Amino acid sequence: MMAIEGYVLLSAGLFCIGLFGILTRRNALMFLMAVELMVNAAVINLVAFALYHGTLTGQVFGLFVLGLAAAEVAIGLGIILVLYRNFGTIDVSVPTTMRW
C-alpha cells in the first residue's frame, strides 16, 4: 500500500495535467476532459485522506463528487451540442458574444 504522499503526488499530477489542458486547449471537449481530470484528482485526495484517518467520510464525499461529475458531463455535452449546432465548431474562441 502506498503512503499518503504517493496519493497526494498522484492527485497533484492529475490536477496539474487538467489545469494545463484548460489553459492551453480551445476545444470544448478537451475542456470537459480536463475538468474531469481535476475532479478526479480531488476525489483521489478525499479517498486518500479518508484512508489515512481511518474514516469513511472521504469515500462518501467521493461518491457524491463522482455523481456530480456525471451530471456535469451531461450538461457539458448538451452545451457542446448547442455550440456545434449554432456555430458549426466546438472551438470555444468562436462564440465570443452571447447573442439571440
Coordinates of N, CA, C and O in Angstrom, one line a residue:
M1 N 0.9 -1.2 0.0 CA 0.0 0.0 0.0 C 0.9 1.2 0.0 O 1.9 1.3 0.7
M2 N 0.5 2.2 -0.8 CA 1.3 3.5 -0.9 C 1.1 4.3 0.3 O 0.0 4.3 1.0
A3 N 2.1 5.1 0.6 CA 1.9 6.1 1.7 C 1.1 7.2 1.2 O 0.8 7.4 0.0
I4 N 0.6 8.1 2.1 CA -0.3 9.2 1.7 C 0.4 10.1 0.7 O -0.2 10.7 -0.1
E5 N 1.7 10.2 0.8 CA 2.5 11.1 -0.1 C 2.3 10.7 -1.5 O 2.2 11.5 -2.4
G6 N 2.3 9.4 -1.8 CA 2.1 8.9 -3.1 C 0.8 9.3 -3.7 O 0.7 9.7 -4.9
Y7 N -0.3 9.2 -2.9 CA -1.6 9.6 -3.4 C -1.7 11.1 -3.6 O -2.3 11.5 -4.6
V8 N -1.1 11.8 -2.7 CA -1.1 13.3 -2.9 C -0.3 13.7 -4.1 O -0.8 14.6 -4.9
L9 N 0.8 13.1 -4.4 CA 1.6 13.4 -5.6 C 0.8 13.0 -6.9 O 0.8 13.7 -7.8
L10 N 0.2 11.8 -6.8 CA -0.7 11.4 -8.0 C -1.8 12.4 -8.2 O -2.0 12.8 -9.3
S11 N -2.4 12.8 -7.1 CA -3.5 13.8 -7.3 C -3.0 15.1 -7.8 O -3.6 15.7 -8.6
A12 N -1.9 15.6 -7.3 CA -1.3 16.8 -7.7 C -0.9 16.8 -9.2 O -1.1 17.7 -10.0
G13 N -0.4 15.6 -9.6 CA 0.0 15.4 -11.0 C -1.3 15.5 -11.9 O -1.3 16.1 -13.0
L14 N -2.3 14.8 -11.5 CA -3.6 14.8 -12.3 C -4.2 16.2 -12.4 O -4.6 16.6 -13.4
F15 N -4.1 16.9 -11.2 CA -4.7 18.2 -11.2 C -3.9 19.2 -12.1 O -4.5 20.0 -12.9
C16 N -2.6 19.0 -12.1 CA -1.7 19.9 -13.0 C -2.0 19.6 -14.5 O -2.0 20.5 -15.3
I17 N -2.1 18.3 -14.8 CA -2.4 18.0 -16.2 C -3.8 18.5 -16.6 O -3.9 19.1 -17.7
G18 N -4.8 18.5 -15.7 CA -6.1 19.1 -16.0 C -6.0 20.6 -16.2 O -6.6 21.1 -17.1
L19 N -5.2 21.2 -15.3 CA -5.1 22.7 -15.4 C -4.4 23.1 -16.7 O -4.8 24.0 -17.3
F20 N -3.4 22.3 -17.0 CA -2.7 22.6 -18.3 C -3.6 22.4 -19.5 O -3.6 23.2 -20.4
G21 N -4.5 21.4 -19.4 CA -5.4 21.2 -20.5 C -6.4 22.3 -20.6 O -6.8 22.7 -21.7
I22 N -6.9 22.9 -19.5 CA -7.8 24.0 -19.5 C -7.1 25.3 -20.1 O -7.7 26.0 -20.8
L23 N -5.9 25.5 -19.7 CA -5.2 26.7 -20.0 C -4.7 26.7 -21.5 O -4.5 27.8 -22.1
T24 N -4.5 25.6 -22.1 CA -3.9 25.5 -23.4 C -4.9 25.1 -24.5 O -4.6 25.4 -25.7
R25 N -5.9 24.4 -24.2 CA -6.8 23.9 -25.3 C -8.0 24.9 -25.6 O -8.4 25.6 -24.7
R26 N -8.4 24.8 -26.9 CA -9.5 25.7 -27.3 C -10.7 24.8 -27.6 O -11.8 25.3 -28.0
N27 N -10.6 23.5 -27.6 CA -11.6 22.6 -27.9 C -12.5 22.3 -26.7 O -12.0 22.0 -25.6
A28 N -13.8 22.4 -26.9 CA -14.7 22.3 -25.7 C -14.7 20.9 -25.1 O -14.8 20.8 -23.9
L29 N -14.5 19.9 -25.9 CA -14.4 18.5 -25.4 C -13.1 18.3 -24.6 O -13.1 17.7 -23.5
M30 N -12.1 19.0 -25.0 CA -10.8 18.9 -24.2 C -11.0 19.7 -22.9 O -10.4 19.2 -21.9
F31 N -11.7 20.7 -22.9 CA -12.0 21.4 -21.6 C -12.8 20.5 -20.7 O -12.4 20.4 -19.5
L32 N -13.8 19.8 -21.2 CA -14.6 18.9 -20.4 C -13.7 17.8 -19.8 O -13.8 17.4 -18.6
M33 N -12.8 17.2 -20.6 CA -12.0 16.2 -20.2 C -11.0 16.7 -19.1 O -10.7 16.0 -18.1
A34 N -10.5 17.9 -19.3 CA -9.5 18.5 -18.3 C -10.2 18.7 -17.0 O -9.6 18.5 -15.9
V35 N -11.4 19.2 -17.0 CA -12.2 19.4 -15.8 C -12.4 18.1 -15.1 O -12.3 18.0 -13.8
E36 N -12.7 17.1 -15.8 CA -12.9 15.7 -15.2 C -11.6 15.2 -14.6 O -11.7 14.6 -13.5
L37 N -10.5 15.5 -15.2 CA -9.2 15.1 -14.6 C -9.0 15.8 -13.2 O -8.6 15.2 -12.2
M38 N -9.4 17.1 -13.2 CA -9.2 17.9 -12.0 C -10.2 17.4 -10.9 O -9.8 17.3 -9.7
V39 N -11.4 17.0 -11.3 CA -12.4 16.5 -10.3 C -11.9 15.1 -9.8 O -12.0 14.9 -8.6
N40 N -11.3 14.3 -10.6 CA -10.8 13.0 -10.2 C -9.6 13.2 -9.3 O -9.4 12.4 -8.4
A41 N -8.8 14.2 -9.5 CA -7.7 14.5 -8.6 C -8.2 14.8 -7.2 O -7.7 14.4 -6.2
A42 N -9.3 15.6 -7.1 CA -9.9 15.9 -5.8 C -10.5 14.7 -5.2 O -10.4 14.5 -3.9
V43 N -11.1 13.8 -5.9 CA -11.6 12.6 -5.4 C -10.5 11.7 -4.8 O -10.7 11.1 -3.7
I44 N -9.4 11.6 -5.5 CA -8.3 10.8 -5.0 C -7.8 11.4 -3.7 O -7.5 10.6 -2.7
N45 N -7.7 12.7 -3.6 CA -7.4 13.3 -2.3 C -8.4 13.0 -1.2 O -8.0 12.6 0.0
L46 N -9.7 13.0 -1.5 CA -10.7 12.7 -0.5 C -10.5 11.3 0.0 O -10.6 11.0 1.2
V47 N -10.4 10.4 -0.9 CA -10.3 8.9 -0.5 C -9.0 8.7 0.2 O -8.9 7.9 1.2
A48 N -7.9 9.3 -0.2 CA -6.6 9.1 0.4 C -6.6 9.6 1.9 O -6.1 8.9 2.8
F49 N -7.1 10.7 2.1 CA -7.2 11.3 3.5 C -8.2 10.5 4.3 O -8.0 10.4 5.5
A50 N -9.2 10.0 3.7 CA -10.1 9.1 4.5 C -9.4 7.8 4.9 O -9.6 7.4 6.0
L51 N -8.6 7.3 4.0 CA -7.8 6.1 4.3 C -6.8 6.4 5.5 O -6.6 5.6 6.4
Y52 N -6.2 7.6 5.4 CA -5.2 8.0 6.3 C -5.8 8.2 7.7 O -5.2 7.8 8.7
H53 N -7.0 8.7 7.8 CA -7.7 9.0 9.1 C -8.5 7.8 9.5 O -9.0 7.8 10.7
G54 N -8.7 6.8 8.7 CA -9.5 5.6 9.1 C -11.0 5.8 9.1 O -11.7 5.1 9.8
T55 N -11.5 6.8 8.4 CA -12.9 7.0 8.4 C -13.5 6.8 6.9 O -12.7 6.6 6.0
L56 N -14.8 6.8 6.8 CA -15.4 6.6 5.5 C -15.9 7.9 4.9 O -16.5 7.9 3.8
T57 N -15.8 9.0 5.6 CA -16.4 10.2 5.1 C -15.8 10.7 3.8 O -16.5 11.2 3.0
G58 N -14.5 10.5 3.6 CA -13.9 10.9 2.4 C -14.4 10.1 1.2 O -14.6 10.6 0.1
Q59 N -14.7 8.8 1.5 CA -15.2 7.9 0.4 C -16.6 8.3 0.1 O -17.0 8.3 -1.1
V60 N -17.4 8.6 1.1 CA -18.8 9.1 0.8 C -18.8 10.4 0.0 O -19.6 10.5 -0.9
F61 N -18.0 11.3 0.4 CA -17.9 12.6 -0.3 C -17.4 12.3 -1.7 O -17.9 12.9 -2.7
G62 N -16.5 11.4 -1.9 CA -16.0 11.0 -3.2 C -17.1 10.5 -4.1 O -17.2 10.8 -5.3
L63 N -18.0 9.6 -3.5 CA -19.1 9.1 -4.3 C -20.1 10.3 -4.7 O -20.6 10.3 -5.9
F64 N -20.3 11.2 -3.8 CA -21.2 12.4 -4.2 C -20.5 13.2 -5.3 O -21.2 13.7 -6.2
V65 N -19.2 13.4 -5.2 CA -18.5 14.2 -6.2 C -18.5 13.5 -7.5 O -18.7 14.1 -8.6
L66 N -18.4 12.2 -7.6 CA -18.5 11.4 -8.8 C -19.9 11.5 -9.4 O -20.0 11.6 -10.6
G67 N -20.9 11.5 -8.6 CA -22.3 11.7 -9.1 C -22.5 13.1 -9.7 O -23.1 13.3 -10.7
L68 N -21.9 14.1 -9.0 CA -22.0 15.5 -9.5 C -21.2 15.6 -10.8 O -21.6 16.4 -11.7
A69 N -20.1 14.9 -10.9 CA -19.3 14.9 -12.1 C -20.0 14.3 -13.3 O -19.9 14.8 -14.4
A70 N -20.8 13.3 -13.1 CA -21.6 12.7 -14.1 C -22.7 13.7 -14.6 O -22.9 13.8 -15.8
A71 N -23.3 14.4 -13.7 CA -24.3 15.4 -14.1 C -23.6 16.5 -14.8 O -24.2 17.1 -15.8
E72 N -22.4 16.9 -14.4 CA -21.7 18.0 -15.1 C -21.4 17.6 -16.5 O -21.5 18.4 -17.5
V73 N -21.0 16.3 -16.7 CA -20.7 15.8 -18.1 C -22.0 15.9 -19.0 O -21.9 16.3 -20.1
A74 N -23.1 15.5 -18.4 CA -24.3 15.5 -19.2 C -24.7 16.9 -19.6 O -25.0 17.2 -20.8
I75 N -24.6 17.9 -18.7 CA -24.9 19.3 -19.0 C -23.8 19.8 -20.0 O -24.2 20.5 -20.9
G76 N -22.6 19.5 -19.7 CA -21.5 20.0 -20.6 C -21.6 19.5 -22.0 O -21.4 20.2 -23.0
L77 N -22.0 18.2 -22.2 CA -22.2 17.7 -23.6 C -23.4 18.3 -24.2 O -23.4 18.6 -25.5
G78 N -24.4 18.7 -23.5 CA -25.6 19.4 -24.0 C -25.1 20.8 -24.5 O -25.5 21.2 -25.6
I79 N -24.3 21.5 -23.7 CA -23.8 22.8 -24.2 C -23.0 22.7 -25.4 O -23.0 23.5 -26.3
I80 N -22.1 21.6 -25.5 CA -21.3 21.4 -26.6 C -22.1 21.2 -27.9 O -21.8 21.7 -29.0
L81 N -23.1 20.4 -27.7 CA -24.0 20.1 -28.9 C -24.7 21.4 -29.4 O -24.8 21.6 -30.6
V82 N -25.1 22.2 -28.5 CA -25.7 23.5 -28.9 C -24.7 24.4 -29.5 O -24.9 25.1 -30.5
L83 N -23.5 24.4 -29.0 CA -22.4 25.2 -29.6 C -22.1 24.7 -31.0 O -21.9 25.5 -31.9
Y84 N -22.1 23.4 -31.2 CA -21.8 22.9 -32.5 C -23.0 23.2 -33.5 O -22.7 23.5 -34.7
R85 N -24.2 23.1 -33.0 CA -25.3 23.3 -33.8 C -25.4 24.8 -34.3 O -25.7 25.1 -35.4
N86 N -25.1 25.7 -33.4 CA -25.2 27.1 -33.7 C -24.0 27.7 -34.5 O -24.1 28.6 -35.3
F87 N -22.8 27.2 -34.2 CA -21.6 27.8 -34.8 C -20.8 26.8 -35.8 O -19.9 27.2 -36.4
G88 N -21.2 25.5 -35.8 CA -20.5 24.6 -36.7 C -19.2 24.2 -36.2 O -18.4 23.5 -37.0
T89 N -18.8 24.5 -35.0 CA -17.5 24.1 -34.5 C -17.6 24.0 -32.9 O -18.5 24.6 -32.4
I90 N -16.7 23.3 -32.3 CA -16.7 23.2 -30.9 C -15.5 24.0 -30.3 O -15.1 23.8 -29.2
D91 N -14.9 24.9 -31.1 CA -13.8 25.8 -30.7 C -14.5 26.9 -29.8 O -15.4 27.6 -30.3
V92 N -14.0 27.0 -28.6 CA -14.6 27.9 -27.7 C -14.3 29.4 -27.9 O -14.9 30.3 -27.3
S93 N -13.3 29.6 -28.8 CA -13.0 31.0 -29.1 C -13.9 31.6 -30.2 O -13.9 32.8 -30.4
V94 N -14.7 30.8 -30.9 CA -15.5 31.3 -32.0 C -16.7 32.1 -31.4 O -16.9 33.2 -31.8
P95 N -17.5 31.6 -30.5 CA -18.6 32.4 -30.0 C -18.2 33.4 -28.9 O -18.2 33.1 -27.7
T96 N -17.7 34.5 -29.3 CA -17.2 35.5 -28.4 C -18.3 36.3 -27.7 O -18.0 36.9 -26.7
T97 N -19.4 36.4 -28.3 CA -20.5 37.1 -27.6 C -21.7 36.3 -27.5 O -22.0 35.4 -28.3
M98 N -22.5 36.5 -26.5 CA -23.8 35.8 -26.3 C -24.8 36.7 -27.0 O -25.1 37.8 -26.6
R99 N -25.5 36.1 -28.0 CA -26.5 36.8 -28.7 C -27.7 35.9 -28.9 O -27.6 34.7 -28.8
W100 N -28.8 36.5 -29.3 CA -30.0 35.7 -29.5 C -30.1 35.4 -31.0 O -29.9 35.9 -31.9

